[in-house]
């Protein structure tokens, strides 16, 4: 592999990994705000316990998201310096604004929330969590605006002297319709991740308690039950919104990146009306569209793409020709293209990747919604499910929305190849801004260097994933351990002196360990 | 002042803020094996930076983000020139960050000491590495006329990078010690004070040498005065800590960094990446900068956003202003019953 391929693998691995933490942080943050707010409003200890339990998982996960996010920011400069130079006028400012306007908010107030238990007034403490979660959502908006600018560059003109895009309309960059579509889709997708976690873990605990003959009257029972109910409803509502926003986004993509969408459908020839492919077989891997055959539903694709059953949807073969005519059949014979200089350009993204990731995304979303519906049904009117398959299935299905999120992004990013900045079709050809992935990599960095960092990062990330999972599983198993629900002696109900007491000896530490209120340090 | 100069100053302020703020939490972490002899002392030390380190680290993210946003030419030259060293810094920051949170997510002595060691290691790597990167860009990196690194993967790790690394680490350790003396009560306070008293003069030498070298090469009269201010502040800090006046010592030691960083950035201006091969290959703000339009947008955003950030960060420092003790009964030296229960 040359440096370009290694750098792409590195970007893919680190980004998909980072995006395991991010949706959980965003989604769980939203649910946590609900729990904590309810506690402050009602003073009901169930809400406090929920806030504490899910808050701990939130923190274990949050920090890994922050840590791996660092790699994301630096990676653009490290491995993709030509890209950074090219897009600097737009892209860099969005990252800087994210740090300044969102990430500061998130980090500072999360620190205040963790250490503020019992130290600052209840409402101020709640406001700190609100600020942190709002920070994470605003942060997501800036990052998605940056990504959407790569998918659909707006608000720029090319500077003839440098050959690079120059920002002329910041508001257009911020209100890019691609960004609005992707942001709304991503946030509700993140909510599905957190909701599935609540459902899976809550059901597992309910069943375990019932098998152990524990009372369904105590606070613990209510905590798990409430978690399942909230998670179930949140998941279903989010699923409906995911479908609505996804439909809007897909229609937009048919205009902005038709090749991505036609590849996702393995639609080779332009057809009117176009059929929807349910299952493809043949040689998807060959990346020759004509080798692929599908079972199809007539005219459905026209409806999905354009809202009626007649309009033509362009096929991969025609689009490939159109793009070759517009942007060249071969890469320019220029050293900045590395090994790709002079080679023919394949404008069709990898068919197998786009086709199957698209279906995996939708399929896993449906699985998750189905599990949520099951959980709500199985816990109706105070029931507790005992079905082993149902409960362990729900626990397993916690992974489904994670997969859906990851495959959605893999589809989005792989689907825009061979461009790293995709030409905006709304702009006349001669004014378009675009950049090939082959040009983007750092020219001075050797493949050996990128291999080194790729291997090292993957190993460290793998080890950290093991620890994170182990911590979460351990913590979840232990559950809400103080069973009577009354505040532990010595603790005020509204505060936790524990949070700022460093246990002086091993015995105090262990005592704290058994107390669900013990938190941080 | 034109926008490019303004943003050069803004980037310099962000890096300085990072060195100043994250400096003490790097330092406290690096001092864990030095003055944190008992587990309770180590917990106390970690507690003193617990609520603050993450907010401090955002200064690094914002500083790097501002370099990218305002001077992509700087970002795209500097980072690849030090590819593997930067990756190493990222490792340090990653393991350190997770260790802070994960350390208290499970309770055994083994677990605890392992993650404490990880915090120490990660902080050492990160402090050395960020210092090396800043040393490299201000004293010289082997880049050619296209801004591409000449030589192998470690060609960027020159004596100037090493000087920068040592300067930041040494500064941070004393900074952390003075911070601990200011923030804690009991044996940690005494040990921290003793450390600062013994090492403050020595620890300032690499930083002053770095600032002095940049000054000798490209300095002006103003930056020469700034350098003298830094040197004087070292003496004030040392004298203050000798008479156990921790507040003035902390302020003076902060001035050491403020004045040194001002010397370095002021002297190197308008160059952002110094080429050790040929001064003609230096990257200047004019070559590296984005358009005036983008700088204007950023100026508005920072003009509104930065004061707000400073406001709420200062407020969190105020919330966590109490001296800490290792005694679980009275975690705050001067906390009254109401304050604990408020």
Short mmCIF file of N, CA, C and O in Angstrom, two decimals, chain A residues 7-128:
data_model
loop_
_atom_site.label_atom_id
_atom_site.label_comp_id
_atom_site.label_asym_id
_atom_site.label_seq_id
_atom_site.Cartn_x
_atom_site.Cartn_y
_atom_site.Cartn_z
N UNK A 7 -2.85 6.09 4.91
CA UNK A 7 -3.44 7.26 5.59
C UNK A 7 -4.96 7.16 5.58
O UNK A 7 -5.62 7.56 6.54
N UNK A 8 -5.52 6.62 4.50
CA UNK A 8 -6.99 6.48 4.46
C UNK A 8 -7.45 5.44 5.47
O UNK A 8 -8.46 5.64 6.15
N UNK A 9 -6.74 4.34 5.56
CA UNK A 9 -7.11 3.34 6.57
C UNK A 9 -7.02 3.93 7.97
O UNK A 9 -7.87 3.71 8.82
N UNK A 10 -5.96 4.69 8.18
CA UNK A 10 -5.79 5.29 9.50
C UNK A 10 -6.95 6.22 9.80
O UNK A 10 -7.52 6.20 10.89
N UNK A 11 -7.31 7.03 8.81
CA UNK A 11 -8.42 7.96 9.05
C UNK A 11 -9.71 7.18 9.30
O UNK A 11 -10.48 7.51 10.22
N UNK A 12 -9.94 6.16 8.51
CA UNK A 12 -11.15 5.36 8.67
C UNK A 12 -11.22 4.71 10.03
O UNK A 12 -12.23 4.82 10.74
N UNK A 13 -10.14 4.06 10.43
CA UNK A 13 -10.15 3.34 11.71
C UNK A 13 -10.34 4.31 12.88
O UNK A 13 -11.20 4.12 13.74
N UNK A 14 -9.55 5.39 12.88
CA UNK A 14 -9.64 6.30 14.02
C UNK A 14 -10.99 7.02 14.05
O UNK A 14 -11.51 7.31 15.13
N UNK A 15 -11.55 7.28 12.89
CA UNK A 15 -12.82 8.02 12.88
C UNK A 15 -13.99 7.14 13.27
O UNK A 15 -14.85 7.54 14.06
N UNK A 16 -14.03 5.94 12.73
CA UNK A 16 -15.11 5.03 13.11
C UNK A 16 -15.05 4.75 14.61
O UNK A 16 -16.06 4.74 15.31
N UNK A 17 -13.84 4.58 15.10
CA UNK A 17 -13.66 4.33 16.53
C UNK A 17 -14.15 5.53 17.35
O UNK A 17 -14.92 5.38 18.30
N UNK A 18 -13.69 6.71 16.97
CA UNK A 18 -14.11 7.92 17.66
C UNK A 18 -15.64 8.02 17.66
O UNK A 18 -16.25 8.41 18.64
N UNK A 19 -16.22 7.62 16.55
CA UNK A 19 -17.67 7.76 16.43
C UNK A 19 -18.44 6.63 17.12
O UNK A 19 -19.66 6.57 17.02
N UNK A 20 -17.74 5.76 17.84
CA UNK A 20 -18.46 4.87 18.76
C UNK A 20 -18.82 5.65 20.02
O UNK A 20 -19.89 5.49 20.58
N UNK A 21 -17.88 6.50 20.46
CA UNK A 21 -18.10 7.24 21.71
C UNK A 21 -19.07 8.40 21.50
O UNK A 21 -19.87 8.71 22.36
N UNK A 22 -18.92 9.07 20.34
CA UNK A 22 -19.63 10.33 20.15
C UNK A 22 -21.16 10.18 20.22
O UNK A 22 -21.80 10.91 20.99
N UNK A 23 -21.76 9.25 19.48
CA UNK A 23 -23.22 9.19 19.57
C UNK A 23 -23.71 8.83 20.97
O UNK A 23 -24.74 9.34 21.41
N UNK A 24 -22.95 8.01 21.68
CA UNK A 24 -23.36 7.68 23.04
C UNK A 24 -23.29 8.92 23.93
O UNK A 24 -24.17 9.18 24.75
N UNK A 25 -22.23 9.71 23.75
CA UNK A 25 -22.11 10.94 24.53
C UNK A 25 -23.27 11.89 24.25
O UNK A 25 -23.90 12.41 25.16
N UNK A 26 -23.57 12.07 22.97
CA UNK A 26 -24.63 13.02 22.61
C UNK A 26 -25.98 12.49 23.10
O UNK A 26 -26.75 13.20 23.76
N UNK A 27 -26.27 11.23 22.79
CA UNK A 27 -27.58 10.69 23.11
C UNK A 27 -27.80 10.56 24.61
O UNK A 27 -28.83 10.97 25.15
N UNK A 28 -26.80 10.01 25.29
CA UNK A 28 -26.94 9.82 26.73
C UNK A 28 -26.96 11.16 27.45
O UNK A 28 -27.65 11.33 28.46
N UNK A 29 -26.24 12.12 26.92
CA UNK A 29 -26.26 13.47 27.49
C UNK A 29 -27.68 14.03 27.50
O UNK A 29 -28.15 14.57 28.52
N UNK A 30 -28.38 13.86 26.39
CA UNK A 30 -29.75 14.38 26.30
C UNK A 30 -30.63 13.69 27.34
O UNK A 30 -31.40 14.34 28.07
N UNK A 31 -30.51 12.36 27.45
CA UNK A 31 -31.34 11.63 28.40
C UNK A 31 -30.97 11.96 29.85
O UNK A 31 -31.82 12.02 30.73
N UNK A 32 -29.68 12.19 30.05
CA UNK A 32 -29.20 12.54 31.39
C UNK A 32 -29.75 13.88 31.84
O UNK A 32 -30.12 14.07 33.01
N UNK A 33 -29.82 14.81 30.92
CA UNK A 33 -30.39 16.12 31.23
C UNK A 33 -31.84 15.95 31.68
O UNK A 33 -32.29 16.57 32.65
N UNK A 34 -32.57 15.07 31.00
CA UNK A 34 -33.96 14.82 31.39
C UNK A 34 -34.01 14.27 32.81
O UNK A 34 -34.76 14.74 33.67
N UNK A 35 -33.16 13.25 33.09
CA UNK A 35 -33.19 12.62 34.41
C UNK A 35 -32.85 13.61 35.52
O UNK A 35 -33.54 13.69 36.53
N UNK A 36 -31.76 14.33 35.29
CA UNK A 36 -31.31 15.25 36.34
C UNK A 36 -32.34 16.36 36.55
O UNK A 36 -32.62 16.76 37.68
N UNK A 37 -32.90 16.86 35.47
CA UNK A 37 -33.92 17.91 35.60
C UNK A 37 -35.12 17.38 36.38
O UNK A 37 -35.66 18.07 37.25
N UNK A 38 -35.53 16.16 36.07
CA UNK A 38 -36.67 15.58 36.77
C UNK A 38 -36.37 15.45 38.26
O UNK A 38 -37.23 15.64 39.10
N UNK A 39 -35.13 15.09 38.57
CA UNK A 39 -34.79 14.96 39.99
C UNK A 39 -34.88 16.31 40.71
O UNK A 39 -35.47 16.43 41.78
N UNK A 40 -34.32 17.33 40.07
CA UNK A 40 -34.34 18.64 40.70
C UNK A 40 -35.78 19.13 40.86
O UNK A 40 -36.15 19.74 41.85
N UNK A 41 -36.64 18.79 39.89
CA UNK A 41 -38.02 19.26 39.96
C UNK A 41 -38.85 18.46 40.96
O UNK A 41 -39.72 19.01 41.61
N UNK A 42 -38.62 17.14 41.04
CA UNK A 42 -39.52 16.31 41.84
C UNK A 42 -38.92 15.87 43.17
O UNK A 42 -39.66 15.44 44.04
N UNK A 43 -37.60 15.93 43.28
CA UNK A 43 -36.93 15.44 44.49
C UNK A 43 -37.13 13.94 44.71
O UNK A 43 -36.92 13.43 45.79
N UNK A 44 -37.54 13.24 43.67
CA UNK A 44 -37.76 11.81 43.77
C UNK A 44 -36.42 11.09 43.66
O UNK A 44 -35.69 11.26 42.68
N UNK A 45 -36.05 10.26 44.67
CA UNK A 45 -34.71 9.64 44.66
C UNK A 45 -34.48 8.73 43.46
O UNK A 45 -33.32 8.49 43.09
N UNK A 46 -35.55 8.22 42.84
CA UNK A 46 -35.34 7.38 41.65
C UNK A 46 -34.60 8.15 40.57
O UNK A 46 -33.70 7.62 39.91
N UNK A 47 -34.99 9.39 40.39
CA UNK A 47 -34.34 10.19 39.35
C UNK A 47 -32.88 10.45 39.70
O UNK A 47 -32.02 10.45 38.82
N UNK A 48 -32.61 10.64 40.99
CA UNK A 48 -31.23 10.87 41.39
C UNK A 48 -30.38 9.64 41.08
O UNK A 48 -29.29 9.72 40.52
N UNK A 49 -30.96 8.46 41.41
CA UNK A 49 -30.19 7.24 41.17
C UNK A 49 -29.97 7.02 39.68
O UNK A 49 -28.90 6.58 39.27
N UNK A 50 -30.98 7.33 38.91
CA UNK A 50 -30.80 7.18 37.46
C UNK A 50 -29.71 8.12 36.96
O UNK A 50 -28.86 7.75 36.15
N UNK A 51 -29.77 9.35 37.44
CA UNK A 51 -28.76 10.32 37.01
C UNK A 51 -27.37 9.83 37.35
O UNK A 51 -26.44 9.90 36.54
N UNK A 52 -27.24 9.30 38.57
CA UNK A 52 -25.93 8.84 39.03
C UNK A 52 -25.45 7.64 38.24
O UNK A 52 -24.30 7.58 37.80
N UNK A 53 -26.34 6.68 38.06
CA UNK A 53 -25.92 5.46 37.37
C UNK A 53 -25.56 5.75 35.92
O UNK A 53 -24.46 5.42 35.45
N UNK A 54 -26.48 6.36 35.20
CA UNK A 54 -26.21 6.62 33.77
C UNK A 54 -25.14 7.68 33.61
O UNK A 54 -24.40 7.68 32.62
N UNK A 55 -25.03 8.56 34.62
CA UNK A 55 -23.99 9.59 34.56
C UNK A 55 -22.60 8.99 34.61
O UNK A 55 -21.68 9.45 33.93
N UNK A 56 -22.45 7.93 35.39
CA UNK A 56 -21.14 7.29 35.47
C UNK A 56 -20.75 6.68 34.14
O UNK A 56 -19.61 6.82 33.68
N UNK A 57 -21.71 6.00 33.52
CA UNK A 57 -21.41 5.42 32.20
C UNK A 57 -21.10 6.52 31.20
O UNK A 57 -20.18 6.42 30.38
N UNK A 58 -21.87 7.59 31.31
CA UNK A 58 -21.64 8.74 30.43
C UNK A 58 -20.19 9.21 30.55
O UNK A 58 -19.53 9.46 29.54
N UNK A 59 -19.69 9.30 31.78
CA UNK A 59 -18.34 9.83 31.98
C UNK A 59 -17.26 8.87 31.49
O UNK A 59 -16.28 9.29 30.88
N UNK A 60 -17.45 7.59 31.80
CA UNK A 60 -16.46 6.60 31.34
C UNK A 60 -16.31 6.70 29.83
O UNK A 60 -15.22 6.67 29.27
N UNK A 61 -17.45 6.87 29.17
CA UNK A 61 -17.45 6.92 27.72
C UNK A 61 -16.99 8.29 27.20
O UNK A 61 -16.25 8.37 26.22
N UNK A 62 -17.40 9.33 27.89
CA UNK A 62 -17.09 10.69 27.42
C UNK A 62 -15.59 10.89 27.26
O UNK A 62 -15.12 11.43 26.27
N UNK A 63 -14.85 10.43 28.26
CA UNK A 63 -13.43 10.75 28.26
C UNK A 63 -12.71 10.06 27.10
O UNK A 63 -11.80 10.62 26.49
N UNK A 64 -13.18 8.88 26.73
CA UNK A 64 -12.53 8.23 25.59
C UNK A 64 -12.88 8.97 24.29
O UNK A 64 -12.05 9.06 23.38
N UNK A 65 -14.07 9.51 24.25
CA UNK A 65 -14.44 10.33 23.09
C UNK A 65 -13.56 11.56 22.96
O UNK A 65 -13.09 11.90 21.88
N UNK A 66 -13.30 12.21 24.09
CA UNK A 66 -12.44 13.40 24.08
C UNK A 66 -11.03 13.02 23.63
O UNK A 66 -10.44 13.65 22.76
N UNK A 67 -10.53 11.94 24.24
CA UNK A 67 -9.15 11.55 23.96
C UNK A 67 -8.97 11.20 22.49
O UNK A 67 -8.00 11.61 21.85
N UNK A 68 -9.92 10.46 21.92
CA UNK A 68 -9.76 10.07 20.53
C UNK A 68 -10.10 11.23 19.60
O UNK A 68 -9.66 11.25 18.46
N UNK A 69 -10.84 12.21 20.11
CA UNK A 69 -11.13 13.39 19.30
C UNK A 69 -9.88 14.21 19.03
O UNK A 69 -9.76 14.86 17.99
N UNK A 70 -8.93 14.17 19.98
CA UNK A 70 -7.67 14.87 19.78
C UNK A 70 -6.98 14.40 18.51
O UNK A 70 -6.45 15.19 17.73
N UNK A 71 -6.99 13.08 18.32
CA UNK A 71 -6.34 12.52 17.13
C UNK A 71 -7.00 13.07 15.87
O UNK A 71 -6.33 13.38 14.89
N UNK A 72 -8.33 13.21 15.93
CA UNK A 72 -9.04 13.71 14.75
C UNK A 72 -8.54 15.09 14.36
O UNK A 72 -8.26 15.35 13.20
N UNK A 73 -8.43 15.98 15.35
CA UNK A 73 -8.05 17.35 15.01
C UNK A 73 -6.64 17.41 14.43
O UNK A 73 -6.40 18.11 13.45
N UNK A 74 -5.74 16.66 15.03
CA UNK A 74 -4.35 16.75 14.57
C UNK A 74 -4.11 15.99 13.27
O UNK A 74 -3.21 16.32 12.51
N UNK A 75 -4.92 14.99 13.06
CA UNK A 75 -4.71 14.14 11.90
C UNK A 75 -4.79 14.91 10.57
O UNK A 75 -4.09 14.59 9.62
N UNK A 76 -5.67 15.91 10.52
CA UNK A 76 -5.78 16.68 9.27
C UNK A 76 -4.44 17.29 8.89
O UNK A 76 -4.06 17.32 7.73
N UNK A 77 -3.75 17.81 9.89
CA UNK A 77 -2.46 18.41 9.58
C UNK A 77 -1.37 17.37 9.40
O UNK A 77 -0.50 17.50 8.54
N UNK A 78 -1.43 16.32 10.21
CA UNK A 78 -0.34 15.33 10.18
C UNK A 78 -0.31 14.56 8.87
O UNK A 78 0.72 14.54 8.18
N UNK A 79 -1.41 13.94 8.53
CA UNK A 79 -1.40 13.04 7.37
C UNK A 79 -2.00 13.67 6.13
O UNK A 79 -1.79 13.19 5.02
N UNK A 80 -2.78 14.75 6.30
CA UNK A 80 -3.50 15.32 5.16
C UNK A 80 -3.18 16.80 5.01
O UNK A 80 -4.07 17.64 4.93
N UNK A 81 -1.87 17.11 4.95
CA UNK A 81 -1.49 18.52 4.95
C UNK A 81 -1.94 19.24 3.68
O UNK A 81 -2.31 20.41 3.73
N UNK A 82 -1.95 18.53 2.54
CA UNK A 82 -2.37 19.22 1.31
C UNK A 82 -3.86 19.53 1.35
O UNK A 82 -4.32 20.56 0.89
N UNK A 83 -4.60 18.61 1.94
CA UNK A 83 -6.01 18.87 2.17
C UNK A 83 -6.18 20.09 3.07
O UNK A 83 -6.97 20.99 2.78
N UNK A 84 -5.40 20.12 4.16
CA UNK A 84 -5.51 21.23 5.11
C UNK A 84 -5.20 22.57 4.45
O UNK A 84 -5.85 23.57 4.71
N UNK A 85 -4.18 22.55 3.60
CA UNK A 85 -3.86 23.80 2.88
C UNK A 85 -5.02 24.21 1.99
O UNK A 85 -5.40 25.38 1.94
N UNK A 86 -5.56 23.21 1.27
CA UNK A 86 -6.59 23.53 0.27
C UNK A 86 -7.86 24.08 0.93
O UNK A 86 -8.42 25.06 0.48
N UNK A 87 -8.31 23.43 2.00
CA UNK A 87 -9.60 23.80 2.59
C UNK A 87 -9.46 24.77 3.76
O UNK A 87 -10.46 25.15 4.36
N UNK A 88 -8.21 25.17 4.06
CA UNK A 88 -7.95 25.94 5.27
C UNK A 88 -8.87 27.14 5.48
O UNK A 88 -9.25 27.46 6.59
N UNK A 89 -9.26 27.79 4.38
CA UNK A 89 -10.02 29.03 4.53
C UNK A 89 -11.41 28.80 5.12
O UNK A 89 -12.01 29.71 5.66
N UNK A 90 -11.91 27.56 5.00
CA UNK A 90 -13.25 27.28 5.51
C UNK A 90 -13.18 26.29 6.68
O UNK A 90 -13.71 26.53 7.76
N UNK A 91 -12.51 25.19 6.42
CA UNK A 91 -12.56 24.04 7.31
C UNK A 91 -11.93 24.32 8.67
O UNK A 91 -12.49 23.99 9.71
N UNK A 92 -10.76 24.96 8.64
CA UNK A 92 -10.05 25.23 9.89
C UNK A 92 -10.87 26.11 10.82
O UNK A 92 -10.92 25.88 12.03
N UNK A 93 -11.54 27.12 10.24
CA UNK A 93 -12.28 28.02 11.12
C UNK A 93 -13.43 27.29 11.80
O UNK A 93 -13.77 27.59 12.94
N UNK A 94 -14.03 26.32 11.11
CA UNK A 94 -15.12 25.57 11.75
C UNK A 94 -14.59 24.75 12.92
O UNK A 94 -15.22 24.66 13.97
N UNK A 95 -13.41 24.16 12.75
CA UNK A 95 -12.82 23.39 13.86
C UNK A 95 -12.47 24.32 15.03
O UNK A 95 -12.71 23.99 16.18
N UNK A 96 -11.91 25.47 14.71
CA UNK A 96 -11.53 26.40 15.78
C UNK A 96 -12.77 26.90 16.50
O UNK A 96 -12.77 27.02 17.73
N UNK A 97 -13.82 27.18 15.74
CA UNK A 97 -15.04 27.66 16.39
C UNK A 97 -15.66 26.57 17.25
O UNK A 97 -16.22 26.84 18.31
N UNK A 98 -15.54 25.34 16.79
CA UNK A 98 -16.04 24.24 17.61
C UNK A 98 -15.33 24.22 18.96
O UNK A 98 -15.97 24.11 20.01
N UNK A 99 -14.02 24.36 18.92
CA UNK A 99 -13.26 24.34 20.18
C UNK A 99 -13.65 25.52 21.06
O UNK A 99 -13.92 25.37 22.24
N UNK A 100 -13.72 26.69 20.44
CA UNK A 100 -13.92 27.91 21.21
C UNK A 100 -15.35 28.02 21.75
O UNK A 100 -15.57 28.35 22.90
N UNK A 101 -16.32 27.74 20.90
CA UNK A 101 -17.70 28.02 21.29
C UNK A 101 -18.40 26.80 21.89
O UNK A 101 -19.42 26.94 22.53
N UNK A 102 -17.88 25.60 21.64
CA UNK A 102 -18.60 24.42 22.11
C UNK A 102 -17.78 23.57 23.06
O UNK A 102 -18.25 23.18 24.12
N UNK A 103 -16.54 23.30 22.68
CA UNK A 103 -15.80 22.32 23.46
C UNK A 103 -15.38 22.86 24.82
O UNK A 103 -15.36 22.13 25.81
N UNK A 104 -15.08 24.14 24.86
CA UNK A 104 -14.79 24.77 26.16
C UNK A 104 -15.98 24.62 27.09
O UNK A 104 -15.85 24.28 28.27
N UNK A 105 -17.15 24.90 26.55
CA UNK A 105 -18.38 24.83 27.33
C UNK A 105 -18.56 23.42 27.88
O UNK A 105 -18.80 23.21 29.07
N UNK A 106 -18.41 22.46 26.98
CA UNK A 106 -18.62 21.07 27.34
C UNK A 106 -17.64 20.64 28.44
O UNK A 106 -18.05 20.11 29.48
N UNK A 107 -16.36 20.88 28.23
CA UNK A 107 -15.35 20.37 29.16
C UNK A 107 -15.41 21.07 30.51
O UNK A 107 -15.34 20.45 31.56
N UNK A 108 -15.51 22.40 30.46
CA UNK A 108 -15.49 23.15 31.71
C UNK A 108 -16.69 22.79 32.57
O UNK A 108 -16.57 22.52 33.76
N UNK A 109 -17.87 22.76 31.95
CA UNK A 109 -19.06 22.52 32.76
C UNK A 109 -19.22 21.06 33.15
O UNK A 109 -19.83 20.75 34.17
N UNK A 110 -18.65 20.18 32.37
CA UNK A 110 -18.69 18.79 32.80
C UNK A 110 -17.83 18.60 34.04
O UNK A 110 -18.22 17.90 34.98
N UNK A 111 -16.67 19.26 34.07
CA UNK A 111 -15.83 19.22 35.27
C UNK A 111 -16.59 19.75 36.48
O UNK A 111 -16.54 19.19 37.57
N UNK A 112 -17.33 20.82 36.24
CA UNK A 112 -18.12 21.42 37.31
C UNK A 112 -19.22 20.47 37.77
O UNK A 112 -19.53 20.36 38.95
N UNK A 113 -19.80 19.77 36.81
CA UNK A 113 -20.88 18.83 37.15
C UNK A 113 -20.32 17.66 37.97
O UNK A 113 -20.89 17.28 38.98
N UNK A 114 -19.20 17.11 37.54
CA UNK A 114 -18.63 15.96 38.23
C UNK A 114 -18.28 16.32 39.66
O UNK A 114 -18.58 15.60 40.60
N UNK A 115 -17.60 17.45 39.82
CA UNK A 115 -17.07 17.79 41.13
C UNK A 115 -18.00 18.71 41.91
O UNK A 115 -17.71 19.06 43.04
N UNK A 116 -19.09 19.09 41.29
CA UNK A 116 -19.94 20.08 41.93
C UNK A 116 -21.02 19.51 42.83
O UNK A 116 -21.72 20.24 43.50
N UNK A 117 -21.18 18.16 42.85
CA UNK A 117 -22.21 17.56 43.70
C UNK A 117 -22.06 18.04 45.12
O UNK A 117 -21.03 17.84 45.74
N UNK A 118 -23.10 18.68 45.64
CA UNK A 118 -23.08 19.11 47.02
C UNK A 118 -22.23 20.33 47.28
O UNK A 118 -22.09 20.76 48.40
N UNK A 119 -21.62 20.85 46.25
CA UNK A 119 -20.73 21.97 46.49
C UNK A 119 -21.31 23.29 45.95
O UNK A 119 -20.96 24.36 46.42
N UNK A 120 -22.13 23.16 44.92
CA UNK A 120 -22.77 24.37 44.40
C UNK A 120 -24.28 24.15 44.48
O UNK A 120 -24.73 23.00 44.57
N UNK A 121 -25.05 25.22 44.46
CA UNK A 121 -26.50 25.06 44.59
C UNK A 121 -27.06 24.10 43.53
O UNK A 121 -26.55 24.03 42.41
N UNK A 122 -28.10 23.37 43.95
CA UNK A 122 -28.67 22.33 43.10
C UNK A 122 -28.99 22.79 41.68
O UNK A 122 -28.71 22.10 40.71
N UNK A 123 -29.58 23.96 41.59
CA UNK A 123 -30.01 24.41 40.27
C UNK A 123 -28.83 24.83 39.40
O UNK A 123 -28.84 24.63 38.18
N UNK A 124 -27.83 25.40 40.04
CA UNK A 124 -26.62 25.76 39.29
C UNK A 124 -25.93 24.49 38.80
O UNK A 124 -25.45 24.40 37.67
N UNK A 125 -25.94 23.49 39.67
CA UNK A 125 -25.34 22.22 39.31
C UNK A 125 -26.05 21.60 38.13
O UNK A 125 -25.43 21.08 37.19
N UNK A 126 -27.37 21.68 38.15
CA UNK A 126 -28.14 21.17 37.01
C UNK A 126 -27.80 21.97 35.75
O UNK A 126 -27.62 21.41 34.66
N UNK A 127 -27.70 23.29 35.91
CA UNK A 127 -27.38 24.13 34.76
C UNK A 127 -26.03 23.75 34.16
O UNK A 127 -25.83 23.84 32.94
N UNK A 128 -25.11 23.30 35.01
CA UNK A 128 -23.79 22.89 34.49
C UNK A 128 -23.94 21.72 33.54
O UNK A 128 -23.30 21.67 32.48
#
